[in-house]
mmCIF file of C-alpha atoms in Angstrom:
data_model
loop_
_atom_site.group_PDB
_atom_site.id
_atom_site.type_symbol
_atom_site.label_atom_id
_atom_site.label_comp_id
_atom_site.label_asym_id
_atom_site.label_seq_id
_atom_site.Cartn_x
_atom_site.Cartn_y
_atom_site.Cartn_z
ATOM 1 C CA MET A 8 2.190 12.546 17.456
ATOM 2 C CA LYS A 9 4.430 10.670 19.483
ATOM 3 C CA ARG A 10 1.909 8.657 20.265
ATOM 4 C CA LEU A 11 0.608 7.890 16.843
ATOM 5 C CA GLY A 12 3.640 7.150 15.553
ATOM 6 C CA TRP A 13 3.915 4.355 17.841
ATOM 7 C CA LEU A 14 0.631 2.777 17.807
ATOM 8 C CA VAL A 15 1.621 2.569 13.972
ATOM 9 C CA ILE A 16 4.193 0.932 14.589
ATOM 10 C CA ILE A 17 2.954 -1.467 16.838
ATOM 11 C CA MET A 18 0.202 -2.307 14.222
ATOM 12 C CA ILE A 19 2.759 -2.514 10.929
ATOM 13 C CA ILE A 20 5.674 -3.900 11.712
ATOM 14 C CA SER A 21 5.438 -5.285 15.086
ATOM 15 C CA VAL A 22 8.037 -8.800 15.424
ATOM 16 C CA PHE A 23 6.175 -10.556 17.604
ATOM 17 C CA PRO A 24 7.828 -11.915 21.390
ATOM 18 C CA SER A 25 10.595 -14.344 21.061
ATOM 19 C CA GLY A 26 9.467 -16.330 24.207
ATOM 20 C CA CYS A 27 6.175 -17.382 23.066
ATOM 21 C CA ARG A 28 6.084 -21.406 23.354
ATOM 22 C CA ASP A 29 5.900 -23.433 20.396
ATOM 23 C CA ASP A 30 3.271 -25.823 21.775
ATOM 24 C CA LEU A 31 1.398 -26.393 17.437
ATOM 25 C CA THR A 32 -0.909 -29.703 18.597
ATOM 26 C CA ASP A 33 -0.021 -32.175 15.412
ATOM 27 C CA SER A 34 1.638 -30.619 13.421
ATOM 28 C CA SER A 35 1.500 -33.955 11.770
ATOM 29 C CA SER A 36 -1.967 -33.250 11.059
ATOM 30 C CA ARG A 37 -1.781 -29.832 8.324
ATOM 31 C CA ASN A 38 -3.636 -30.152 5.418
ATOM 32 C CA ASN A 39 -5.343 -28.311 2.834
ATOM 33 C CA LEU A 40 -9.212 -27.316 3.141
ATOM 34 C CA PRO A 41 -10.774 -27.340 0.397
ATOM 35 C CA GLY A 42 -13.022 -25.123 -0.744
ATOM 36 C CA TRP A 43 -10.859 -21.791 -0.217
ATOM 37 C CA ALA A 44 -11.624 -19.975 -3.945
ATOM 38 C CA SER A 45 -10.642 -16.081 -4.929
ATOM 39 C CA ILE A 46 -13.867 -13.136 -4.536
ATOM 40 C CA GLY A 47 -11.727 -10.850 -6.040
ATOM 41 C CA LEU A 48 -9.776 -7.326 -5.585
ATOM 42 C CA ASP A 49 -6.863 -8.968 -6.568
ATOM 43 C CA GLY A 50 -3.358 -7.601 -5.888
ATOM 44 C CA LYS A 51 -5.159 -5.664 -3.419
ATOM 45 C CA PHE A 52 -4.351 -4.777 0.424
ATOM 46 C CA ILE A 53 -6.907 -5.403 2.685
ATOM 47 C CA GLU A 54 -6.923 -3.242 5.726
ATOM 48 C CA THR A 55 -11.213 -4.237 7.128
ATOM 49 C CA LEU A 56 -13.965 -6.089 5.676
ATOM 50 C CA VAL A 57 -17.944 -5.735 7.021
ATOM 51 C CA ILE A 58 -20.048 -8.448 5.916
ATOM 52 C CA THR A 59 -23.733 -7.482 6.717
ATOM 53 C CA GLN A 60 -27.386 -10.220 4.957
ATOM 54 C CA ASP A 61 -26.820 -8.934 1.761
ATOM 55 C CA ALA A 62 -23.072 -7.182 1.302
ATOM 56 C CA LEU A 63 -19.261 -7.265 2.063
ATOM 57 C CA TYR A 64 -17.441 -4.294 2.698
ATOM 58 C CA ALA A 65 -14.148 -3.486 1.737
ATOM 59 C CA GLY A 66 -11.163 -1.158 3.197
ATOM 60 C CA VAL A 67 -8.395 -0.750 0.643
ATOM 61 C CA GLY A 68 -4.686 0.379 0.863
ATOM 62 C CA ASP A 69 -1.587 -0.889 1.603
ATOM 63 C CA PRO A 70 -0.301 1.009 4.791
ATOM 64 C CA VAL A 71 3.147 -0.897 4.284
ATOM 65 C CA THR A 72 3.885 0.817 1.180
ATOM 66 C CA LEU A 73 1.568 3.619 1.166
ATOM 67 C CA THR A 74 -0.510 2.617 -1.593
ATOM 68 C CA PRO A 75 -4.071 4.013 -1.198
ATOM 69 C CA GLY A 76 -7.740 1.654 -1.817
ATOM 70 C CA GLY A 77 -10.631 2.876 -1.696
ATOM 71 C CA VAL A 78 -14.541 1.169 0.214
ATOM 72 C CA PHE A 79 -15.440 -1.316 -2.017
ATOM 73 C CA LYS A 80 -18.937 -3.433 -1.791
ATOM 74 C CA LYS A 81 -19.989 -6.559 -3.449
ATOM 75 C CA GLY A 82 -23.440 -7.682 -3.015
ATOM 76 C CA LEU A 83 -23.508 -11.330 -2.008
ATOM 77 C CA PRO A 84 -23.341 -13.973 -2.329
ATOM 78 C CA ASN A 85 -22.609 -13.186 -6.910
ATOM 79 C CA GLY A 86 -22.267 -9.488 -6.813
ATOM 80 C CA GLU A 87 -19.591 -7.593 -8.281
ATOM 81 C CA TRP A 88 -17.539 -5.130 -6.178
ATOM 82 C CA VAL A 89 -18.253 -1.844 -6.725
ATOM 83 C CA SER A 90 -16.153 0.587 -5.812
ATOM 84 C CA LEU A 91 -18.046 3.361 -2.816
ATOM 85 C CA GLY A 92 -15.490 6.179 -4.005
ATOM 86 C CA LEU A 93 -12.758 7.695 -0.911
ATOM 87 C CA SER A 94 -10.129 6.015 -4.104
ATOM 88 C CA ASP A 95 -7.261 8.395 -2.864
ATOM 89 C CA LYS A 96 -6.459 6.867 0.686
ATOM 90 C CA ILE A 97 -6.434 4.157 2.657
ATOM 91 C CA VAL A 98 -8.926 3.071 4.586
ATOM 92 C CA TRP A 99 -8.981 1.539 7.593
ATOM 93 C CA SER A 100 -12.970 0.750 9.635
ATOM 94 C CA ILE A 101 -15.710 0.169 8.245
ATOM 95 C CA TYR A 102 -18.391 0.953 10.124
ATOM 96 C CA VAL A 103 -21.461 0.139 7.970
ATOM 97 C CA HIS A 104 -25.497 0.936 10.100
ATOM 98 C CA PRO A 105 -27.085 -2.044 11.128
ATOM 99 C CA LYS A 106 -30.624 -1.268 9.818
ATOM 100 C CA LEU A 107 -30.843 1.516 7.170
ATOM 101 C CA SER A 108 -27.384 -0.153 5.185
ATOM 102 C CA HIS A 109 -27.551 3.510 3.082
ATOM 103 C CA ILE A 110 -25.366 4.789 6.052
ATOM 104 C CA ILE A 111 -21.750 4.408 6.263
ATOM 105 C CA TYR A 112 -18.897 5.089 8.242
ATOM 106 C CA THR A 113 -15.521 4.525 7.386
ATOM 107 C CA VAL A 114 -11.735 6.068 9.221
ATOM 108 C CA THR A 115 -9.307 6.370 6.272
ATOM 109 C CA SER A 116 -5.274 8.435 5.899
ATOM 110 C CA SER A 117 -4.802 10.386 3.109
ATOM 111 C CA THR A 118 -0.702 10.851 3.857
ATOM 112 C CA GLY A 119 0.240 7.233 5.206
ATOM 113 C CA PRO A 120 -0.465 5.615 9.002
ATOM 114 C CA VAL A 121 1.006 8.365 10.174
ATOM 115 C CA GLU A 122 -0.777 11.589 9.114
ATOM 116 C CA GLY A 123 -4.425 12.022 8.582
ATOM 117 C CA LEU A 124 -6.310 9.957 10.037
ATOM 118 C CA ARG A 125 -10.022 11.059 9.695
ATOM 119 C CA LEU A 126 -13.416 9.585 10.318
ATOM 120 C CA TYR A 127 -16.339 10.297 7.217
ATOM 121 C CA ARG A 128 -19.335 8.961 7.056
ATOM 122 C CA SER A 129 -21.524 8.518 3.687
ATOM 123 C CA THR A 130 -25.744 8.794 4.250
ATOM 124 C CA ASN A 131 -25.679 7.481 0.400
ATOM 125 C CA GLY A 132 -24.129 5.136 -0.040
ATOM 126 C CA GLY A 133 -21.110 6.422 -0.602
ATOM 127 C CA GLU A 134 -22.367 8.269 -3.424
ATOM 128 C CA THR A 135 -20.219 11.269 -1.287
ATOM 129 C CA TRP A 136 -18.560 11.321 1.803
ATOM 130 C CA SER A 137 -18.193 13.692 4.845
ATOM 131 C CA PRO A 138 -16.430 14.069 7.802
ATOM 132 C CA ILE A 139 -17.151 14.240 11.219
ATOM 133 C CA GLN A 140 -13.850 14.693 13.265
ATOM 134 C CA MET A 141 -16.199 16.803 15.900
ATOM 135 C CA GLY A 142 -13.269 17.649 18.274
ATOM 136 C CA MET A 143 -11.035 14.394 18.219
ATOM 137 C CA GLU A 144 -7.413 14.717 17.260
ATOM 138 C CA TRP A 145 -7.064 11.647 15.069
ATOM 139 C CA THR A 146 -9.112 8.335 15.142
ATOM 140 C CA TRP A 147 -8.422 5.069 13.802
ATOM 141 C CA GLN A 148 -11.641 2.799 14.378
ATOM 142 C CA ILE A 149 -15.656 3.283 13.963
ATOM 143 C CA THR A 150 -18.064 0.652 15.248
ATOM 144 C CA GLY A 151 -21.335 0.794 16.091
ATOM 145 C CA SER A 152 -24.611 -0.462 18.227
ATOM 146 C CA PRO A 153 -26.156 -3.370 17.070
ATOM 147 C CA VAL A 154 -29.364 -2.627 19.122
ATOM 148 C CA ASP A 155 -29.030 0.710 19.278
ATOM 149 C CA PRO A 156 -28.090 2.658 15.857
ATOM 150 C CA LEU A 157 -27.505 6.169 16.974
ATOM 151 C CA ARG A 158 -24.791 4.406 20.085
ATOM 152 C CA LEU A 159 -21.676 5.066 17.752
ATOM 153 C CA PHE A 160 -17.750 4.536 19.346
ATOM 154 C CA ALA A 161 -14.622 5.801 17.673
ATOM 155 C CA VAL A 162 -10.773 4.950 18.693
ATOM 156 C CA GLY A 163 -8.180 7.864 18.877
ATOM 157 C CA ASP A 164 -6.433 9.061 21.491
ATOM 158 C CA HIS A 165 -9.325 8.182 23.223
ATOM 159 C CA LEU A 166 -12.379 5.729 23.495
ATOM 160 C CA TYR A 167 -15.299 8.412 21.577
ATOM 161 C CA ARG A 168 -18.649 7.595 22.612
ATOM 162 C CA SER A 169 -20.756 9.510 20.255
ATOM 163 C CA THR A 170 -25.165 9.083 21.356
ATOM 164 C CA ASP A 171 -27.171 11.010 18.083
ATOM 165 C CA GLY A 172 -24.943 9.172 15.080
ATOM 166 C CA GLY A 173 -21.901 10.539 15.101
ATOM 167 C CA GLU A 174 -22.719 13.995 15.822
ATOM 168 C CA SER A 175 -20.990 14.975 18.764
ATOM 169 C CA TRP A 176 -18.824 12.739 20.865
ATOM 170 C CA GLU A 177 -17.565 12.499 24.021
ATOM 171 C CA PRO A 178 -14.245 11.026 25.088
ATOM 172 C CA MET A 179 -14.479 8.090 26.713
ATOM 173 C CA GLN A 180 -10.677 7.102 28.633
ATOM 174 C CA GLU A 181 -7.588 7.817 27.326
ATOM 175 C CA SER A 182 -7.456 4.835 25.195
ATOM 176 C CA TRP A 183 -3.588 3.946 25.447
ATOM 177 C CA TYR A 184 -3.412 2.004 21.553
ATOM 178 C CA LEU A 185 -6.682 -0.412 21.892
ATOM 179 C CA LYS A 186 -9.103 -1.312 19.454
ATOM 180 C CA ILE A 187 -13.425 -2.215 20.650
ATOM 181 C CA HIS A 188 -12.993 -5.919 20.152
ATOM 182 C CA SER A 189 -16.808 -5.652 21.169
ATOM 183 C CA VAL A 190 -20.418 -3.857 21.602
ATOM 184 C CA ASP A 191 -23.529 -4.922 22.927
ATOM 185 C CA VAL A 192 -22.500 -8.392 22.421
ATOM 186 C CA PRO A 193 -24.616 -10.877 24.145
ATOM 187 C CA VAL A 194 -24.960 -8.289 27.278
ATOM 188 C CA PRO A 195 -26.943 -4.329 25.548
ATOM 189 C CA ARG A 196 -24.545 -1.793 27.319
ATOM 190 C CA THR A 197 -21.353 -4.309 27.765
ATOM 191 C CA LEU A 198 -17.770 -3.382 26.104
ATOM 192 C CA TYR A 199 -15.161 -4.883 25.165
ATOM 193 C CA ALA A 200 -11.849 -3.534 24.108
ATOM 194 C CA GLY A 201 -9.055 -4.138 24.419
ATOM 195 C CA GLY A 202 -4.807 -4.499 22.332
ATOM 196 C CA GLU A 203 -1.706 -2.529 24.663
ATOM 197 C CA ASN A 204 -0.608 0.291 26.570
ATOM 198 C CA PRO A 205 2.250 2.811 26.729
ATOM 199 C CA ALA A 206 4.905 -0.054 27.898
ATOM 200 C CA PHE A 207 3.838 -2.140 24.798
ATOM 201 C CA GLN A 208 2.203 -4.860 27.436
ATOM 202 C CA PRO A 209 -1.060 -6.402 26.570
ATOM 203 C CA LYS A 210 -4.716 -4.680 27.885
ATOM 204 C CA LEU A 211 -7.973 -6.445 27.777
ATOM 205 C CA LEU A 212 -10.791 -3.751 29.210
ATOM 206 C CA LYS A 213 -14.538 -4.441 30.135
ATOM 207 C CA SER A 214 -17.443 -1.992 30.389
ATOM 208 C CA THR A 215 -21.044 -3.028 31.517
ATOM 209 C CA ASP A 216 -22.161 0.704 32.326
ATOM 210 C CA ASP A 217 -21.440 1.582 28.727
ATOM 211 C CA GLY A 218 -17.951 2.759 28.213
ATOM 212 C CA LYS A 219 -18.391 5.215 31.747
ATOM 213 C CA THR A 220 -15.965 2.037 33.485
ATOM 214 C CA TRP A 221 -13.200 -0.460 33.304
ATOM 215 C CA THR A 222 -12.882 -3.665 34.892
ATOM 216 C CA ASP A 223 -9.204 -5.049 33.671
ATOM 217 C CA LEU A 224 -9.141 -8.924 32.280
ATOM 218 C CA SER A 225 -5.479 -8.904 31.670
ATOM 219 C CA ASN A 226 -4.050 -11.411 34.351
ATOM 220 C CA PHE A 227 -2.572 -12.807 30.662
ATOM 221 C CA ASN A 228 0.477 -14.138 33.112
ATOM 222 C CA ASP A 229 -1.115 -18.341 33.330
ATOM 223 C CA ALA A 230 -1.747 -18.659 29.389
ATOM 224 C CA GLY A 231 2.316 -17.510 28.748
ATOM 225 C CA ILE A 232 1.531 -13.771 27.907
ATOM 226 C CA MET A 233 4.104 -12.192 29.260
ATOM 227 C CA GLY A 234 6.060 -8.097 28.125
ATOM 228 C CA ASP A 235 5.453 -7.163 24.408
ATOM 229 C CA ASN A 236 2.571 -8.020 23.530
ATOM 230 C CA ASN A 237 -1.328 -7.195 21.694
ATOM 231 C CA VAL A 238 -4.863 -7.890 23.012
ATOM 232 C CA MET A 239 -5.022 -7.651 18.389
ATOM 233 C CA SER A 240 -8.386 -9.294 18.267
ATOM 234 C CA LEU A 241 -11.676 -11.056 21.086
ATOM 235 C CA ALA A 242 -13.684 -13.117 19.965
ATOM 236 C CA ILE A 243 -16.685 -14.188 22.938
ATOM 237 C CA HIS A 244 -18.315 -18.125 22.840
ATOM 238 C CA PRO A 245 -22.147 -17.708 21.220
ATOM 239 C CA ASP A 246 -23.445 -19.947 23.110
ATOM 240 C CA ASP A 247 -21.542 -18.623 27.153
ATOM 241 C CA PRO A 248 -20.000 -15.463 27.370
ATOM 242 C CA GLN A 249 -18.263 -16.647 30.533
ATOM 243 C CA ILE A 250 -15.617 -18.137 26.908
ATOM 244 C CA LEU A 251 -13.258 -16.259 25.751
ATOM 245 C CA TYR A 252 -10.716 -16.031 23.330
ATOM 246 C CA ALA A 253 -8.255 -13.196 22.169
ATOM 247 C CA GLY A 254 -5.803 -13.117 19.277
ATOM 248 C CA MET A 255 -2.337 -12.403 21.171
ATOM 249 C CA GLU A 256 0.600 -11.265 19.408
ATOM 250 C CA GLY A 257 2.157 -15.204 18.924
ATOM 251 C CA SER A 258 -1.100 -16.922 20.523
ATOM 252 C CA LEU A 259 -4.030 -17.463 21.010
ATOM 253 C CA ILE A 260 -5.981 -17.949 23.878
ATOM 254 C CA ARG A 261 -9.021 -17.641 26.309
ATOM 255 C CA SER A 262 -10.947 -17.798 29.615
ATOM 256 C CA MET A 263 -13.646 -19.713 30.328
ATOM 257 C CA ASP A 264 -14.302 -17.418 33.719
ATOM 258 C CA GLY A 265 -14.978 -14.305 31.752
ATOM 259 C CA GLY A 266 -11.506 -13.082 31.673
ATOM 260 C CA ALA A 267 -10.852 -13.762 35.156
ATOM 261 C CA THR A 268 -8.051 -16.087 33.495
ATOM 262 C CA TRP A 269 -6.731 -16.947 30.891
ATOM 263 C CA GLU A 270 -5.198 -20.433 28.532
ATOM 264 C CA GLY A 271 -2.561 -20.785 26.593
ATOM 265 C CA LEU A 272 -4.472 -23.198 22.870
ATOM 266 C CA LEU A 273 -2.367 -22.065 19.953
ATOM 267 C CA SER A 274 1.342 -20.257 20.337
ATOM 268 C CA PRO A 275 3.347 -21.271 16.734
ATOM 269 C CA GLY A 276 5.675 -17.173 18.013
ATOM 270 C CA ASP A 277 4.730 -15.710 15.311
ATOM 271 C CA THR A 278 1.623 -15.192 13.813
ATOM 272 C CA GLY A 279 -0.610 -12.296 14.811
ATOM 273 C CA PHE A 280 -3.902 -13.925 15.231
ATOM 274 C CA VAL A 281 -7.186 -11.179 13.756
ATOM 275 C CA GLY A 282 -9.701 -13.258 14.861
ATOM 276 C CA ALA A 283 -11.475 -16.525 16.298
ATOM 277 C CA ILE A 284 -14.740 -17.838 14.416
ATOM 278 C CA PHE A 285 -17.600 -19.890 15.364
ATOM 279 C CA ASP A 286 -19.897 -22.040 13.136
ATOM 280 C CA PRO A 287 -22.828 -21.252 13.676
ATOM 281 C CA ASP A 288 -24.554 -24.527 13.103
ATOM 282 C CA ASP A 289 -21.184 -26.260 16.324
ATOM 283 C CA PRO A 290 -19.764 -23.353 17.974
ATOM 284 C CA ASP A 291 -16.812 -26.167 18.735
ATOM 285 C CA HIS A 292 -16.205 -25.683 15.106
ATOM 286 C CA ILE A 293 -13.072 -22.441 15.042
ATOM 287 C CA PHE A 294 -11.304 -20.993 12.838
ATOM 288 C CA THR A 295 -8.552 -19.254 13.280
ATOM 289 C CA GLY A 296 -5.954 -17.561 11.257
ATOM 290 C CA GLY A 297 -3.157 -14.634 11.046
ATOM 291 C CA TRP A 298 -0.321 -12.616 9.602
ATOM 292 C CA ILE A 299 3.271 -13.372 10.605
ATOM 293 C CA PRO A 300 5.162 -9.870 10.008
ATOM 294 C CA MET A 301 8.694 -10.547 9.044
ATOM 295 C CA PRO A 302 9.758 -11.228 6.570
ATOM 296 C CA LEU A 303 8.406 -8.807 4.491
ATOM 297 C CA PRO A 304 5.677 -9.403 2.552
ATOM 298 C CA TRP A 305 3.571 -10.487 5.531
ATOM 299 C CA ARG A 306 2.195 -14.462 4.808
ATOM 300 C CA PRO A 307 -0.902 -16.520 5.934
ATOM 301 C CA ARG A 308 -1.908 -18.894 8.584
ATOM 302 C CA PHE A 309 -5.086 -20.407 9.156
ATOM 303 C CA PHE A 310 -6.536 -23.455 11.457
ATOM 304 C CA GLY A 311 -9.625 -25.286 12.217
ATOM 305 C CA SER A 312 -10.417 -26.808 15.178
ATOM 306 C CA THR A 313 -13.473 -28.891 16.350
ATOM 307 C CA ASP A 314 -13.367 -29.731 19.692
ATOM 308 C CA GLY A 315 -13.632 -26.316 21.324
ATOM 309 C CA GLY A 316 -10.110 -25.496 21.038
ATOM 310 C CA GLN A 317 -8.170 -28.956 22.525
ATOM 311 C CA THR A 318 -6.352 -29.372 18.859
ATOM 312 C CA TRP A 319 -6.253 -27.631 15.673
ATOM 313 C CA GLN A 320 -4.907 -28.387 12.525
ATOM 314 C CA GLU A 321 -3.083 -25.957 10.022
ATOM 315 C CA GLN A 322 -4.357 -25.497 6.781
ATOM 316 C CA ASP A 323 -2.504 -25.035 3.370
ATOM 317 C CA LEU A 324 -3.612 -21.901 1.618
ATOM 318 C CA PRO A 325 -4.287 -21.522 -1.788
ATOM 319 C CA PHE A 326 -2.853 -17.645 -1.172
ATOM 320 C CA ASP A 327 0.450 -16.363 0.015
ATOM 321 C CA ARG A 328 -0.337 -12.996 1.541
ATOM 322 C CA GLY A 329 -1.130 -12.831 5.395
ATOM 323 C CA ILE A 330 -4.799 -12.758 6.551
ATOM 324 C CA ARG A 331 -5.569 -9.771 7.897
ATOM 325 C CA VAL A 332 -9.698 -9.883 9.090
ATOM 326 C CA LEU A 333 -12.170 -13.021 8.475
ATOM 327 C CA VAL A 334 -15.897 -12.706 9.505
ATOM 328 C CA HIS A 335 -17.980 -15.425 8.569
ATOM 329 C CA ASP A 336 -20.977 -14.672 6.549
ATOM 330 C CA LYS A 337 -24.426 -13.766 8.492
ATOM 331 C CA THR A 338 -26.969 -15.719 6.201
ATOM 332 C CA ARG A 339 -24.761 -18.857 4.634
ATOM 333 C CA THR A 340 -23.908 -20.969 7.966
ATOM 334 C CA ASN A 341 -20.814 -22.381 6.242
ATOM 335 C CA VAL A 342 -19.109 -19.793 5.636
ATOM 336 C CA LEU A 343 -16.257 -17.291 5.722
ATOM 337 C CA TYR A 344 -14.502 -14.291 4.089
ATOM 338 C CA ALA A 345 -10.486 -13.926 4.821
ATOM 339 C CA GLY A 346 -9.160 -9.624 3.849
ATOM 340 C CA THR A 347 -5.691 -10.706 2.843
ATOM 341 C CA ALA A 348 -2.502 -8.217 2.734
ATOM 342 C CA GLY A 349 -2.341 -8.244 -1.362
ATOM 343 C CA ALA A 350 -4.208 -11.539 -2.286
ATOM 344 C CA GLY A 351 -6.870 -9.571 -2.456
ATOM 345 C CA VAL A 352 -10.347 -10.941 -0.565
ATOM 346 C CA TRP A 353 -11.348 -15.146 0.008
ATOM 347 C CA ARG A 354 -13.271 -16.754 0.453
ATOM 348 C CA LEU A 355 -13.897 -20.327 2.710
ATOM 349 C CA THR A 356 -17.136 -22.541 2.201
ATOM 350 C CA TYR A 357 -16.119 -25.815 4.447
#
């Protein structure tokens, strides 16, 4: 239980290192990006967003105030939000079966983030839910393979793998405080997991054999990342899998050689970066953003680059709560979504 308590401290009240370089490119270029629109769940804390070809799923619940929320679904592009239940729980993670969308997995907590992190599955589109913890001490993330729907991965006291759709689980290794950032992209059986170790040092691991063995890619010193930090997100360039973008506490960094070496791109120092989003029509057009954790309430930051990350523009936003998750629409190449820490879900059309 002590380990899980540390995890929650890292996730919820982490104060980012003061040693990060403040080298934001061209602060005079800050501008208001048109095209933002609220699409509902106003006032709610969005912990996760998952997108399919025709729907957007939101995991709702405030881990700071311990306010529950549940699972919500919105048909795209213009459907209404519909509750899928679990409204008495905080929803941390959602995974939707890539071929059978009525099969949904989620991780929830009912008594706050320290107690009761449990894995559930619905086989009827969210009408009913059943626990599938299957011997795992606790779980805080669920994800899976886009090419093999029976292969699932869960993170908790260990990194777990299931090859039968969650009926059984096998531990792959102790998880420390990790999150699986990528499965089978771009190469089958390839996984990336990132977070931090028990000494609060950032860790990024890669496996090319479905989690049997792992290579450490945590050589972050050249990017100015030292001491207490966390690999909060990872994005893989759609045209070149050797190019990786890692979102850290206070920095966005990049590797051009598959993680062997890293360089700093963006270091405002106070922002937790939740991801890099590539424009499908132009991968040099990149969006990133996140949240400033202190003081409360969490505040947002959002940046754009049109030259592959060499220079950035910070964008003014029409909402004042931190960005917890960014996802891109799968059918419309000029649309992305932001889930916020208390301002619902917003859509950017660019």
